[in-house]
Amino acid sequence: MNKELLYTFLIFLTVQSAVWFQTNGQFVWSWFKDHPFILSLFGIPISLGYIWATKFAFIAFEGTLWPGRLIGFAMGIISFAMLTNHFMGEGISTKVIVSLVLAISLVCIQVFWK
């Protein structure tokens, strides 16, 4: 795995997780519910993260956009499932497991199918 691909995964996972806290933290902590404007300011660094992750994916996949888009989507599904389970106590149902398997399959297709 080259460094650009590693950066793609790490940045997408980080920003997808940050968005989870930004949008769903209101259901866990009252501070988040009471300060939506302050939380919205985190949109700027989160957006920069998306831009950087997209750039690294574009480099890693030799000038194509689709692989990065699908990796970003998959990292969102994975982080959402983990964070929702941990902070909201929503179990991992069969439907969620199938979604996670599909998300991981998307990543594997993009990374290993040449």
PDB file of N, CA and C in Angstrom:
ATOM      1  N   MET A   1       0.858  -1.177   0.000  1.00  0.00           N
ATOM      2  CA  MET A   1       0.000   0.000   0.000  1.00  0.00           C
ATOM      3  C   MET A   1       0.899   1.234   0.000  1.00  0.00           C
ATOM      4  N   ASN A   2       0.653   2.130  -0.954  1.00  0.00           N
ATOM      5  CA  ASN A   2       1.476   3.333  -1.009  1.00  0.00           C
ATOM      6  C   ASN A   2       0.985   4.374   0.003  1.00  0.00           C
ATOM      7  N   LYS A   3       1.818   5.359   0.261  1.00  0.00           N
ATOM      8  CA  LYS A   3       1.491   6.331   1.309  1.00  0.00           C
ATOM      9  C   LYS A   3       0.257   7.158   0.968  1.00  0.00           C
ATOM     10  N   GLU A   4       0.035   7.462  -0.309  1.00  0.00           N
ATOM     11  CA  GLU A   4      -1.154   8.232  -0.685  1.00  0.00           C
ATOM     12  C   GLU A   4      -2.434   7.467  -0.365  1.00  0.00           C
ATOM     13  N   LEU A   5      -2.418   6.166  -0.611  1.00  0.00           N
ATOM     14  CA  LEU A   5      -3.590   5.352  -0.305  1.00  0.00           C
ATOM     15  C   LEU A   5      -3.811   5.279   1.208  1.00  0.00           C
ATOM     16  N   LEU A   6      -2.737   5.127   1.950  1.00  0.00           N
ATOM     17  CA  LEU A   6      -2.839   5.120   3.412  1.00  0.00           C
ATOM     18  C   LEU A   6      -3.411   6.443   3.917  1.00  0.00           C
ATOM     19  N   TYR A   7      -2.910   7.570   3.392  1.00  0.00           N
ATOM     20  CA  TYR A   7      -3.435   8.883   3.779  1.00  0.00           C
ATOM     21  C   TYR A   7      -4.913   8.996   3.426  1.00  0.00           C
ATOM     22  N   THR A   8      -5.295   8.460   2.277  1.00  0.00           N
ATOM     23  CA  THR A   8      -6.698   8.495   1.857  1.00  0.00           C
ATOM     24  C   THR A   8      -7.578   7.825   2.910  1.00  0.00           C
ATOM     25  N   PHE A   9      -7.210   6.608   3.295  1.00  0.00           N
ATOM     26  CA  PHE A   9      -7.999   5.879   4.294  1.00  0.00           C
ATOM     27  C   PHE A   9      -8.048   6.622   5.623  1.00  0.00           C
ATOM     28  N   LEU A  10      -6.896   7.056   6.110  1.00  0.00           N
ATOM     29  CA  LEU A  10      -6.830   7.694   7.423  1.00  0.00           C
ATOM     30  C   LEU A  10      -7.601   9.019   7.466  1.00  0.00           C
ATOM     31  N   ILE A  11      -7.434   9.822   6.428  1.00  0.00           N
ATOM     32  CA  ILE A  11      -8.118  11.120   6.417  1.00  0.00           C
ATOM     33  C   ILE A  11      -9.619  10.928   6.260  1.00  0.00           C
ATOM     34  N   PHE A  12     -10.040  10.066   5.333  1.00  0.00           N
ATOM     35  CA  PHE A  12     -11.481   9.831   5.182  1.00  0.00           C
ATOM     36  C   PHE A  12     -12.090   9.293   6.475  1.00  0.00           C
ATOM     37  N   LEU A  13     -11.417   8.362   7.130  1.00  0.00           N
ATOM     38  CA  LEU A  13     -11.938   7.820   8.384  1.00  0.00           C
ATOM     39  C   LEU A  13     -12.029   8.915   9.449  1.00  0.00           C
ATOM     40  N   THR A  14     -11.036   9.784   9.505  1.00  0.00           N
ATOM     41  CA  THR A  14     -11.028  10.873  10.479  1.00  0.00           C
ATOM     42  C   THR A  14     -12.153  11.869  10.224  1.00  0.00           C
ATOM     43  N   VAL A  15     -12.290  12.324   8.979  1.00  0.00           N
ATOM     44  CA  VAL A  15     -13.321  13.343   8.710  1.00  0.00           C
ATOM     45  C   VAL A  15     -14.727  12.756   8.774  1.00  0.00           C
ATOM     46  N   GLN A  16     -14.896  11.515   8.352  1.00  0.00           N
ATOM     47  CA  GLN A  16     -16.215  10.890   8.479  1.00  0.00           C
ATOM     48  C   GLN A  16     -16.594  10.763   9.955  1.00  0.00           C
ATOM     49  N   SER A  17     -15.623  10.420  10.790  1.00  0.00           N
ATOM     50  CA  SER A  17     -15.881  10.334  12.229  1.00  0.00           C
ATOM     51  C   SER A  17     -16.184  11.712  12.802  1.00  0.00           C
ATOM     52  N   ALA A  18     -15.447  12.723  12.365  1.00  0.00           N
ATOM     53  CA  ALA A  18     -15.700  14.091  12.837  1.00  0.00           C
ATOM     54  C   ALA A  18     -17.111  14.540  12.478  1.00  0.00           C
ATOM     55  N   VAL A  19     -17.570  14.209  11.282  1.00  0.00           N
ATOM     56  CA  VAL A  19     -18.933  14.557  10.882  1.00  0.00           C
ATOM     57  C   VAL A  19     -19.944  13.828  11.759  1.00  0.00           C
ATOM     58  N   TRP A  20     -19.642  12.590  12.132  1.00  0.00           N
ATOM     59  CA  TRP A  20     -20.562  11.871  13.016  1.00  0.00           C
ATOM     60  C   TRP A  20     -20.739  12.648  14.316  1.00  0.00           C
ATOM     61  N   PHE A  21     -19.631  13.074  14.925  1.00  0.00           N
ATOM     62  CA  PHE A  21     -19.724  13.837  16.174  1.00  0.00           C
ATOM     63  C   PHE A  21     -20.413  15.178  15.955  1.00  0.00           C
ATOM     64  N   GLN A  22     -20.108  15.827  14.852  1.00  0.00           N
ATOM     65  CA  GLN A  22     -20.692  17.137  14.554  1.00  0.00           C
ATOM     66  C   GLN A  22     -22.212  17.052  14.427  1.00  0.00           C
ATOM     67  N   THR A  23     -22.707  16.019  13.788  1.00  0.00           N
ATOM     68  CA  THR A  23     -24.152  15.934  13.533  1.00  0.00           C
ATOM     69  C   THR A  23     -24.919  15.123  14.568  1.00  0.00           C
ATOM     70  N   ASN A  24     -24.282  14.133  15.166  1.00  0.00           N
ATOM     71  CA  ASN A  24     -24.990  13.249  16.096  1.00  0.00           C
ATOM     72  C   ASN A  24     -24.632  13.475  17.554  1.00  0.00           C
ATOM     73  N   GLY A  25     -23.617  14.287  17.799  1.00  0.00           N
ATOM     74  CA  GLY A  25     -23.240  14.584  19.173  1.00  0.00           C
ATOM     75  C   GLY A  25     -24.366  15.215  19.971  1.00  0.00           C
ATOM     76  N   GLN A  26     -25.280  15.890  19.286  1.00  0.00           N
ATOM     77  CA  GLN A  26     -26.432  16.512  19.945  1.00  0.00           C
ATOM     78  C   GLN A  26     -27.311  15.501  20.669  1.00  0.00           C
ATOM     79  N   PHE A  27     -27.248  14.248  20.273  1.00  0.00           N
ATOM     80  CA  PHE A  27     -28.062  13.208  20.907  1.00  0.00           C
ATOM     81  C   PHE A  27     -27.321  12.526  22.061  1.00  0.00           C
ATOM     82  N   VAL A  28     -26.029  12.886  22.223  1.00  0.00           N
ATOM     83  CA  VAL A  28     -25.214  12.278  23.265  1.00  0.00           C
ATOM     84  C   VAL A  28     -24.877  13.288  24.362  1.00  0.00           C
ATOM     85  N   TRP A  29     -24.520  14.498  23.961  1.00  0.00           N
ATOM     86  CA  TRP A  29     -24.079  15.518  24.917  1.00  0.00           C
ATOM     87  C   TRP A  29     -24.889  16.799  24.738  1.00  0.00           C
ATOM     88  N   SER A  30     -25.309  17.384  25.828  1.00  0.00           N
ATOM     89  CA  SER A  30     -26.122  18.603  25.758  1.00  0.00           C
ATOM     90  C   SER A  30     -25.324  19.776  25.184  1.00  0.00           C
ATOM     91  N   TRP A  31     -24.011  19.823  25.425  1.00  0.00           N
ATOM     92  CA  TRP A  31     -23.206  20.918  24.877  1.00  0.00           C
ATOM     93  C   TRP A  31     -23.333  20.961  23.359  1.00  0.00           C
ATOM     94  N   PHE A  32     -23.300  19.816  22.734  1.00  0.00           N
ATOM     95  CA  PHE A  32     -23.416  19.759  21.270  1.00  0.00           C
ATOM     96  C   PHE A  32     -24.781  20.281  20.826  1.00  0.00           C
ATOM     97  N   LYS A  33     -25.812  19.919  21.560  1.00  0.00           N
ATOM     98  CA  LYS A  33     -27.162  20.374  21.223  1.00  0.00           C
ATOM     99  C   LYS A  33     -27.293  21.887  21.398  1.00  0.00           C
ATOM    100  N   ASP A  34     -26.615  22.433  22.391  1.00  0.00           N
ATOM    101  CA  ASP A  34     -26.737  23.849  22.720  1.00  0.00           C
ATOM    102  C   ASP A  34     -25.812  24.753  21.917  1.00  0.00           C
ATOM    103  N   HIS A  35     -24.870  24.209  21.164  1.00  0.00           N
ATOM    104  CA  HIS A  35     -23.886  25.027  20.445  1.00  0.00           C
ATOM    105  C   HIS A  35     -23.741  24.629  18.973  1.00  0.00           C
ATOM    106  N   PRO A  36     -24.833  24.618  18.219  1.00  0.00           N
ATOM    107  CA  PRO A  36     -24.716  24.197  16.815  1.00  0.00           C
ATOM    108  C   PRO A  36     -23.855  25.138  15.966  1.00  0.00           C
ATOM    109  N   PHE A  37     -23.853  26.428  16.288  1.00  0.00           N
ATOM    110  CA  PHE A  37     -23.036  27.342  15.485  1.00  0.00           C
ATOM    111  C   PHE A  37     -21.550  27.045  15.653  1.00  0.00           C
ATOM    112  N   ILE A  38     -21.130  26.838  16.884  1.00  0.00           N
ATOM    113  CA  ILE A  38     -19.717  26.512  17.125  1.00  0.00           C
ATOM    114  C   ILE A  38     -19.352  25.215  16.403  1.00  0.00           C
ATOM    115  N   LEU A  39     -20.239  24.232  16.471  1.00  0.00           N
ATOM    116  CA  LEU A  39     -19.982  22.965  15.772  1.00  0.00           C
ATOM    117  C   LEU A  39     -19.890  23.158  14.268  1.00  0.00           C
ATOM    118  N   SER A  40     -20.689  24.067  13.741  1.00  0.00           N
ATOM    119  CA  SER A  40     -20.662  24.293  12.296  1.00  0.00           C
ATOM    120  C   SER A  40     -19.320  24.859  11.846  1.00  0.00           C
ATOM    121  N   LEU A  41     -18.603  25.549  12.733  1.00  0.00           N
ATOM    122  CA  LEU A  41     -17.291  26.093  12.373  1.00  0.00           C
ATOM    123  C   LEU A  41     -16.270  24.989  12.099  1.00  0.00           C
ATOM    124  N   PHE A  42     -16.509  23.813  12.658  1.00  0.00           N
ATOM    125  CA  PHE A  42     -15.626  22.684  12.374  1.00  0.00           C
ATOM    126  C   PHE A  42     -15.792  22.188  10.936  1.00  0.00           C
ATOM    127  N   GLY A  43     -16.790  22.695  10.245  1.00  0.00           N
ATOM    128  CA  GLY A  43     -16.987  22.322   8.852  1.00  0.00           C
ATOM    129  C   GLY A  43     -15.828  22.726   7.961  1.00  0.00           C
ATOM    130  N   ILE A  44     -15.132  23.800   8.327  1.00  0.00           N
ATOM    131  CA  ILE A  44     -13.999  24.250   7.504  1.00  0.00           C
ATOM    132  C   ILE A  44     -12.849  23.239   7.552  1.00  0.00           C
ATOM    133  N   PRO A  45     -12.347  22.868   8.723  1.00  0.00           N
ATOM    134  CA  PRO A  45     -11.270  21.861   8.707  1.00  0.00           C
ATOM    135  C   PRO A  45     -11.735  20.497   8.202  1.00  0.00           C
ATOM    136  N   ILE A  46     -12.995  20.159   8.445  1.00  0.00           N
ATOM    137  CA  ILE A  46     -13.513  18.890   7.921  1.00  0.00           C
ATOM    138  C   ILE A  46     -13.503  18.916   6.401  1.00  0.00           C
ATOM    139  N   SER A  47     -13.942  20.034   5.811  1.00  0.00           N
ATOM    140  CA  SER A  47     -13.931  20.156   4.350  1.00  0.00           C
ATOM    141  C   SER A  47     -12.516  20.059   3.795  1.00  0.00           C
ATOM    142  N   LEU A  48     -11.567  20.692   4.470  1.00  0.00           N
ATOM    143  CA  LEU A  48     -10.170  20.572   4.030  1.00  0.00           C
ATOM    144  C   LEU A  48      -9.716  19.117   4.055  1.00  0.00           C
ATOM    145  N   GLY A  49     -10.139  18.388   5.080  1.00  0.00           N
ATOM    146  CA  GLY A  49      -9.803  16.964   5.141  1.00  0.00           C
ATOM    147  C   GLY A  49     -10.361  16.199   3.957  1.00  0.00           C
ATOM    148  N   TYR A  50     -11.614  16.489   3.590  1.00  0.00           N
ATOM    149  CA  TYR A  50     -12.206  15.834   2.416  1.00  0.00           C
ATOM    150  C   TYR A  50     -11.431  16.181   1.141  1.00  0.00           C
ATOM    151  N   ILE A  51     -11.038  17.440   1.027  1.00  0.00           N
ATOM    152  CA  ILE A  51     -10.271  17.864  -0.154  1.00  0.00           C
ATOM    153  C   ILE A  51      -8.939  17.121  -0.205  1.00  0.00           C
ATOM    154  N   TRP A  52      -8.238  17.033   0.923  1.00  0.00           N
ATOM    155  CA  TRP A  52      -6.942  16.341   0.946  1.00  0.00           C
ATOM    156  C   TRP A  52      -7.102  14.855   0.678  1.00  0.00           C
ATOM    157  N   ALA A  53      -8.113  14.232   1.282  1.00  0.00           N
ATOM    158  CA  ALA A  53      -8.324  12.802   1.059  1.00  0.00           C
ATOM    159  C   ALA A  53      -8.610  12.528  -0.417  1.00  0.00           C
ATOM    160  N   THR A  54      -9.411  13.397  -1.030  1.00  0.00           N
ATOM    161  CA  THR A  54      -9.720  13.245  -2.452  1.00  0.00           C
ATOM    162  C   THR A  54      -8.464  13.402  -3.298  1.00  0.00           C
ATOM    163  N   LYS A  55      -7.619  14.365  -2.940  1.00  0.00           N
ATOM    164  CA  LYS A  55      -6.364  14.567  -3.672  1.00  0.00           C
ATOM    165  C   LYS A  55      -5.467  13.332  -3.569  1.00  0.00           C
ATOM    166  N   PHE A  56      -5.316  12.802  -2.346  1.00  0.00           N
ATOM    167  CA  PHE A  56      -4.463  11.627  -2.176  1.00  0.00           C
ATOM    168  C   PHE A  56      -5.032  10.410  -2.910  1.00  0.00           C
ATOM    169  N   ALA A  57      -6.354  10.255  -2.900  1.00  0.00           N
ATOM    170  CA  ALA A  57      -6.969   9.147  -3.631  1.00  0.00           C
ATOM    171  C   ALA A  57      -6.749   9.302  -5.133  1.00  0.00           C
ATOM    172  N   PHE A  58      -6.876  10.525  -5.626  1.00  0.00           N
ATOM    173  CA  PHE A  58      -6.671  10.805  -7.043  1.00  0.00           C
ATOM    174  C   PHE A  58      -5.258  10.418  -7.464  1.00  0.00           C
ATOM    175  N   ILE A  59      -4.283  10.726  -6.602  1.00  0.00           N
ATOM    176  CA  ILE A  59      -2.892  10.363  -6.882  1.00  0.00           C
ATOM    177  C   ILE A  59      -2.721   8.837  -6.795  1.00  0.00           C
ATOM    178  N   ALA A  60      -3.264   8.241  -5.727  1.00  0.00           N
ATOM    179  CA  ALA A  60      -3.097   6.799  -5.509  1.00  0.00           C
ATOM    180  C   ALA A  60      -3.701   5.975  -6.641  1.00  0.00           C
ATOM    181  N   PHE A  61      -4.794   6.470  -7.214  1.00  0.00           N
ATOM    182  CA  PHE A  61      -5.472   5.715  -8.274  1.00  0.00           C
ATOM    183  C   PHE A  61      -5.213   6.310  -9.659  1.00  0.00           C
ATOM    184  N   GLU A  62      -4.071   6.974  -9.774  1.00  0.00           N
ATOM    185  CA  GLU A  62      -3.542   7.428 -11.062  1.00  0.00           C
ATOM    186  C   GLU A  62      -4.536   8.249 -11.875  1.00  0.00           C
ATOM    187  N   GLY A  63      -5.145   9.232 -11.204  1.00  0.00           N
ATOM    188  CA  GLY A  63      -5.973  10.191 -11.921  1.00  0.00           C
ATOM    189  C   GLY A  63      -7.430   9.824 -12.091  1.00  0.00           C
ATOM    190  N   THR A  64      -7.939   8.883 -11.302  1.00  0.00           N
ATOM    191  CA  THR A  64      -9.361   8.556 -11.378  1.00  0.00           C
ATOM    192  C   THR A  64     -10.046   8.955 -10.071  1.00  0.00           C
ATOM    193  N   LEU A  65     -11.292   9.405 -10.179  1.00  0.00           N
ATOM    194  CA  LEU A  65     -12.028   9.887  -9.012  1.00  0.00           C
ATOM    195  C   LEU A  65     -12.898   8.832  -8.332  1.00  0.00           C
ATOM    196  N   TRP A  66     -13.460   7.907  -9.092  1.00  0.00           N
ATOM    197  CA  TRP A  66     -14.409   6.951  -8.514  1.00  0.00           C
ATOM    198  C   TRP A  66     -13.861   6.147  -7.336  1.00  0.00           C
ATOM    199  N   PRO A  67     -12.634   5.644  -7.402  1.00  0.00           N
ATOM    200  CA  PRO A  67     -12.153   4.867  -6.256  1.00  0.00           C
ATOM    201  C   PRO A  67     -12.162   5.663  -4.947  1.00  0.00           C
ATOM    202  N   GLY A  68     -11.725   6.912  -4.996  1.00  0.00           N
ATOM    203  CA  GLY A  68     -11.718   7.741  -3.798  1.00  0.00           C
ATOM    204  C   GLY A  68     -13.115   8.006  -3.273  1.00  0.00           C
ATOM    205  N   ARG A  69     -14.044   8.219  -4.186  1.00  0.00           N
ATOM    206  CA  ARG A  69     -15.439   8.452  -3.779  1.00  0.00           C
ATOM    207  C   ARG A  69     -15.992   7.238  -3.049  1.00  0.00           C
ATOM    208  N   LEU A  70     -15.741   6.058  -3.593  1.00  0.00           N
ATOM    209  CA  LEU A  70     -16.263   4.839  -2.981  1.00  0.00           C
ATOM    210  C   LEU A  70     -15.544   4.505  -1.675  1.00  0.00           C
ATOM    211  N   ILE A  71     -14.253   4.807  -1.594  1.00  0.00           N
ATOM    212  CA  ILE A  71     -13.536   4.600  -0.333  1.00  0.00           C
ATOM    213  C   ILE A  71     -14.068   5.557   0.730  1.00  0.00           C
ATOM    214  N   GLY A  72     -14.310   6.805   0.363  1.00  0.00           N
ATOM    215  CA  GLY A  72     -14.892   7.764   1.310  1.00  0.00           C
ATOM    216  C   GLY A  72     -16.253   7.314   1.802  1.00  0.00           C
ATOM    217  N   PHE A  73     -17.069   6.814   0.883  1.00  0.00           N
ATOM    218  CA  PHE A  73     -18.392   6.296   1.251  1.00  0.00           C
ATOM    219  C   PHE A  73     -18.254   5.121   2.221  1.00  0.00           C
ATOM    220  N   ALA A  74     -17.363   4.195   1.905  1.00  0.00           N
ATOM    221  CA  ALA A  74     -17.180   3.012   2.750  1.00  0.00           C
ATOM    222  C   ALA A  74     -16.654   3.400   4.131  1.00  0.00           C
ATOM    223  N   MET A  75     -15.710   4.334   4.188  1.00  0.00           N
ATOM    224  CA  MET A  75     -15.195   4.773   5.491  1.00  0.00           C
ATOM    225  C   MET A  75     -16.310   5.430   6.306  1.00  0.00           C
ATOM    226  N   GLY A  76     -17.243   6.095   5.628  1.00  0.00           N
ATOM    227  CA  GLY A  76     -18.387   6.685   6.320  1.00  0.00           C
ATOM    228  C   GLY A  76     -19.310   5.632   6.901  1.00  0.00           C
ATOM    229  N   ILE A  77     -19.576   4.586   6.144  1.00  0.00           N
ATOM    230  CA  ILE A  77     -20.439   3.503   6.624  1.00  0.00           C
ATOM    231  C   ILE A  77     -19.789   2.804   7.816  1.00  0.00           C
ATOM    232  N   ILE A  78     -18.499   2.527   7.703  1.00  0.00           N
ATOM    233  CA  ILE A  78     -17.788   1.823   8.771  1.00  0.00           C
ATOM    234  C   ILE A  78     -17.731   2.669  10.036  1.00  0.00           C
ATOM    235  N   SER A  79     -17.334   3.940   9.898  1.00  0.00           N
ATOM    236  CA  SER A  79     -17.239   4.791  11.094  1.00  0.00           C
ATOM    237  C   SER A  79     -18.612   5.038  11.706  1.00  0.00           C
ATOM    238  N   PHE A  80     -19.638   5.216  10.869  1.00  0.00           N
ATOM    239  CA  PHE A  80     -20.991   5.435  11.384  1.00  0.00           C
ATOM    240  C   PHE A  80     -21.462   4.235  12.200  1.00  0.00           C
ATOM    241  N   ALA A  81     -21.239   3.050  11.685  1.00  0.00           N
ATOM    242  CA  ALA A  81     -21.668   1.843  12.400  1.00  0.00           C
ATOM    243  C   ALA A  81     -20.961   1.716  13.742  1.00  0.00           C
ATOM    244  N   MET A  82     -19.663   1.931  13.748  1.00  0.00           N
ATOM    245  CA  MET A  82     -18.896   1.789  14.995  1.00  0.00           C
ATOM    246  C   MET A  82     -19.284   2.860  16.019  1.00  0.00           C
ATOM    247  N   LEU A  83     -19.352   4.099  15.581  1.00  0.00           N
ATOM    248  CA  LEU A  83     -19.649   5.193  16.511  1.00  0.00           C
ATOM    249  C   LEU A  83     -21.090   5.139  17.006  1.00  0.00           C
ATOM    250  N   THR A  84     -22.020   4.796  16.128  1.00  0.00           N
ATOM    251  CA  THR A  84     -23.416   4.696  16.534  1.00  0.00           C
ATOM    252  C   THR A  84     -23.606   3.554  17.522  1.00  0.00           C
ATOM    253  N   ASN A  85     -22.918   2.462  17.288  1.00  0.00           N
ATOM    254  CA  ASN A  85     -22.984   1.348  18.224  1.00  0.00           C
ATOM    255  C   ASN A  85     -22.403   1.742  19.575  1.00  0.00           C
ATOM    256  N   HIS A  86     -21.252   2.390  19.556  1.00  0.00           N
ATOM    257  CA  HIS A  86     -20.562   2.727  20.806  1.00  0.00           C
ATOM    258  C   HIS A  86     -21.296   3.823  21.601  1.00  0.00           C
ATOM    259  N   PHE A  87     -21.667   4.913  20.947  1.00  0.00           N
ATOM    260  CA  PHE A  87     -22.217   6.059  21.666  1.00  0.00           C
ATOM    261  C   PHE A  87     -23.737   6.019  21.817  1.00  0.00           C
ATOM    262  N   MET A  88     -24.427   5.390  20.880  1.00  0.00           N
ATOM    263  CA  MET A  88     -25.887   5.383  20.922  1.00  0.00           C
ATOM    264  C   MET A  88     -26.445   4.039  21.363  1.00  0.00           C
ATOM    265  N   GLY A  89     -25.576   3.030  21.435  1.00  0.00           N
ATOM    266  CA  GLY A  89     -26.026   1.718  21.861  1.00  0.00           C
ATOM    267  C   GLY A  89     -26.880   0.994  20.832  1.00  0.00           C
ATOM    268  N   GLU A  90     -26.854   1.480  19.587  1.00  0.00           N
ATOM    269  CA  GLU A  90     -27.608   0.803  18.533  1.00  0.00           C
ATOM    270  C   GLU A  90     -26.808  -0.429  18.105  1.00  0.00           C
ATOM    271  N   GLY A  91     -27.429  -1.560  18.206  1.00  0.00           N
ATOM    272  CA  GLY A  91     -26.746  -2.808  17.902  1.00  0.00           C
ATOM    273  C   GLY A  91     -26.370  -2.937  16.443  1.00  0.00           C
ATOM    274  N   ILE A  92     -25.520  -3.902  16.207  1.00  0.00           N
ATOM    275  CA  ILE A  92     -25.114  -4.229  14.844  1.00  0.00           C
ATOM    276  C   ILE A  92     -26.033  -5.354  14.368  1.00  0.00           C
ATOM    277  N   SER A  93     -27.064  -4.986  13.631  1.00  0.00           N
ATOM    278  CA  SER A  93     -28.046  -5.956  13.144  1.00  0.00           C
ATOM    279  C   SER A  93     -27.506  -6.677  11.913  1.00  0.00           C
ATOM    280  N   THR A  94     -28.230  -7.664  11.475  1.00  0.00           N
ATOM    281  CA  THR A  94     -27.857  -8.384  10.254  1.00  0.00           C
ATOM    282  C   THR A  94     -27.797  -7.423   9.072  1.00  0.00           C
ATOM    283  N   LYS A  95     -28.736  -6.503   9.004  1.00  0.00           N
ATOM    284  CA  LYS A  95     -28.757  -5.528   7.910  1.00  0.00           C
ATOM    285  C   LYS A  95     -27.499  -4.654   7.946  1.00  0.00           C
ATOM    286  N   VAL A  96     -27.074  -4.250   9.134  1.00  0.00           N
ATOM    287  CA  VAL A  96     -25.864  -3.439   9.262  1.00  0.00           C
ATOM    288  C   VAL A  96     -24.635  -4.267   8.888  1.00  0.00           C
ATOM    289  N   ILE A  97     -24.599  -5.511   9.312  1.00  0.00           N
ATOM    290  CA  ILE A  97     -23.468  -6.385   8.959  1.00  0.00           C
ATOM    291  C   ILE A  97     -23.361  -6.527   7.440  1.00  0.00           C
ATOM    292  N   VAL A  98     -24.487  -6.745   6.778  1.00  0.00           N
ATOM    293  CA  VAL A  98     -24.474  -6.854   5.315  1.00  0.00           C
ATOM    294  C   VAL A  98     -23.975  -5.550   4.705  1.00  0.00           C
ATOM    295  N   SER A  99     -24.418  -4.408   5.239  1.00  0.00           N
ATOM    296  CA  SER A  99     -23.960  -3.112   4.733  1.00  0.00           C
ATOM    297  C   SER A  99     -22.458  -2.946   4.928  1.00  0.00           C
ATOM    298  N   LEU A 100     -21.948  -3.373   6.071  1.00  0.00           N
ATOM    299  CA  LEU A 100     -20.513  -3.288   6.327  1.00  0.00           C
ATOM    300  C   LEU A 100     -19.725  -4.188   5.380  1.00  0.00           C
ATOM    301  N   VAL A 101     -20.229  -5.384   5.151  1.00  0.00           N
ATOM    302  CA  VAL A 101     -19.564  -6.299   4.212  1.00  0.00           C
ATOM    303  C   VAL A 101     -19.548  -5.689   2.807  1.00  0.00           C
ATOM    304  N   LEU A 102     -20.647  -5.085   2.407  1.00  0.00           N
ATOM    305  CA  LEU A 102     -20.696  -4.432   1.096  1.00  0.00           C
ATOM    306  C   LEU A 102     -19.726  -3.255   1.027  1.00  0.00           C
ATOM    307  N   ALA A 103     -19.646  -2.475   2.112  1.00  0.00           N
ATOM    308  CA  ALA A 103     -18.723  -1.339   2.142  1.00  0.00           C
ATOM    309  C   ALA A 103     -17.276  -1.821   2.027  1.00  0.00           C
ATOM    310  N   ILE A 104     -16.946  -2.852   2.767  1.00  0.00           N
ATOM    311  CA  ILE A 104     -15.584  -3.403   2.705  1.00  0.00           C
ATOM    312  C   ILE A 104     -15.326  -4.000   1.321  1.00  0.00           C
ATOM    313  N   SER A 105     -16.340  -4.613   0.733  1.00  0.00           N
ATOM    314  CA  SER A 105     -16.205  -5.157  -0.623  1.00  0.00           C
ATOM    315  C   SER A 105     -15.905  -4.046  -1.628  1.00  0.00           C
ATOM    316  N   LEU A 106     -16.583  -2.888  -1.479  1.00  0.00           N
ATOM    317  CA  LEU A 106     -16.312  -1.748  -2.361  1.00  0.00           C
ATOM    318  C   LEU A 106     -14.852  -1.323  -2.270  1.00  0.00           C
ATOM    319  N   VAL A 107     -14.353  -1.247  -1.050  1.00  0.00           N
ATOM    320  CA  VAL A 107     -12.956  -0.857  -0.857  1.00  0.00           C
ATOM    321  C   VAL A 107     -12.033  -1.882  -1.502  1.00  0.00           C
ATOM    322  N   CYS A 108     -12.285  -3.153  -1.269  1.00  0.00           N
ATOM    323  CA  CYS A 108     -11.434  -4.202  -1.839  1.00  0.00           C
ATOM    324  C   CYS A 108     -11.453  -4.171  -3.361  1.00  0.00           C
ATOM    325  N   ILE A 109     -12.608  -3.953  -3.946  1.00  0.00           N
ATOM    326  CA  ILE A 109     -12.700  -3.861  -5.402  1.00  0.00           C
ATOM    327  C   ILE A 109     -11.847  -2.710  -5.916  1.00  0.00           C
ATOM    328  N   GLN A 110     -11.950  -1.559  -5.256  1.00  0.00           N
ATOM    329  CA  GLN A 110     -11.201  -0.386  -5.714  1.00  0.00           C
ATOM    330  C   GLN A 110      -9.691  -0.548  -5.525  1.00  0.00           C
ATOM    331  N   VAL A 111      -9.285  -1.195  -4.446  1.00  0.00           N
ATOM    332  CA  VAL A 111      -7.866  -1.309  -4.146  1.00  0.00           C
ATOM    333  C   VAL A 111      -7.199  -2.459  -4.907  1.00  0.00           C
ATOM    334  N   PHE A 112      -7.878  -3.597  -4.991  1.00  0.00           N
ATOM    335  CA  PHE A 112      -7.218  -4.783  -5.525  1.00  0.00           C
ATOM    336  C   PHE A 112      -7.555  -5.131  -6.963  1.00  0.00           C
ATOM    337  N   TRP A 113      -8.634  -4.616  -7.519  1.00  0.00           N
ATOM    338  CA  TRP A 113      -9.018  -4.936  -8.894  1.00  0.00           C
ATOM    339  C   TRP A 113      -8.288  -3.974  -9.827  1.00  0.00           C
ATOM    340  N   LYS A 114      -7.369  -4.480 -10.560  1.00  0.00           N
ATOM    341  CA  LYS A 114      -6.544  -3.634 -11.454  1.00  0.00           C
ATOM    342  C   LYS A 114      -7.064  -3.671 -12.862  1.00  0.00           C
TER     343      LYS A 114
END
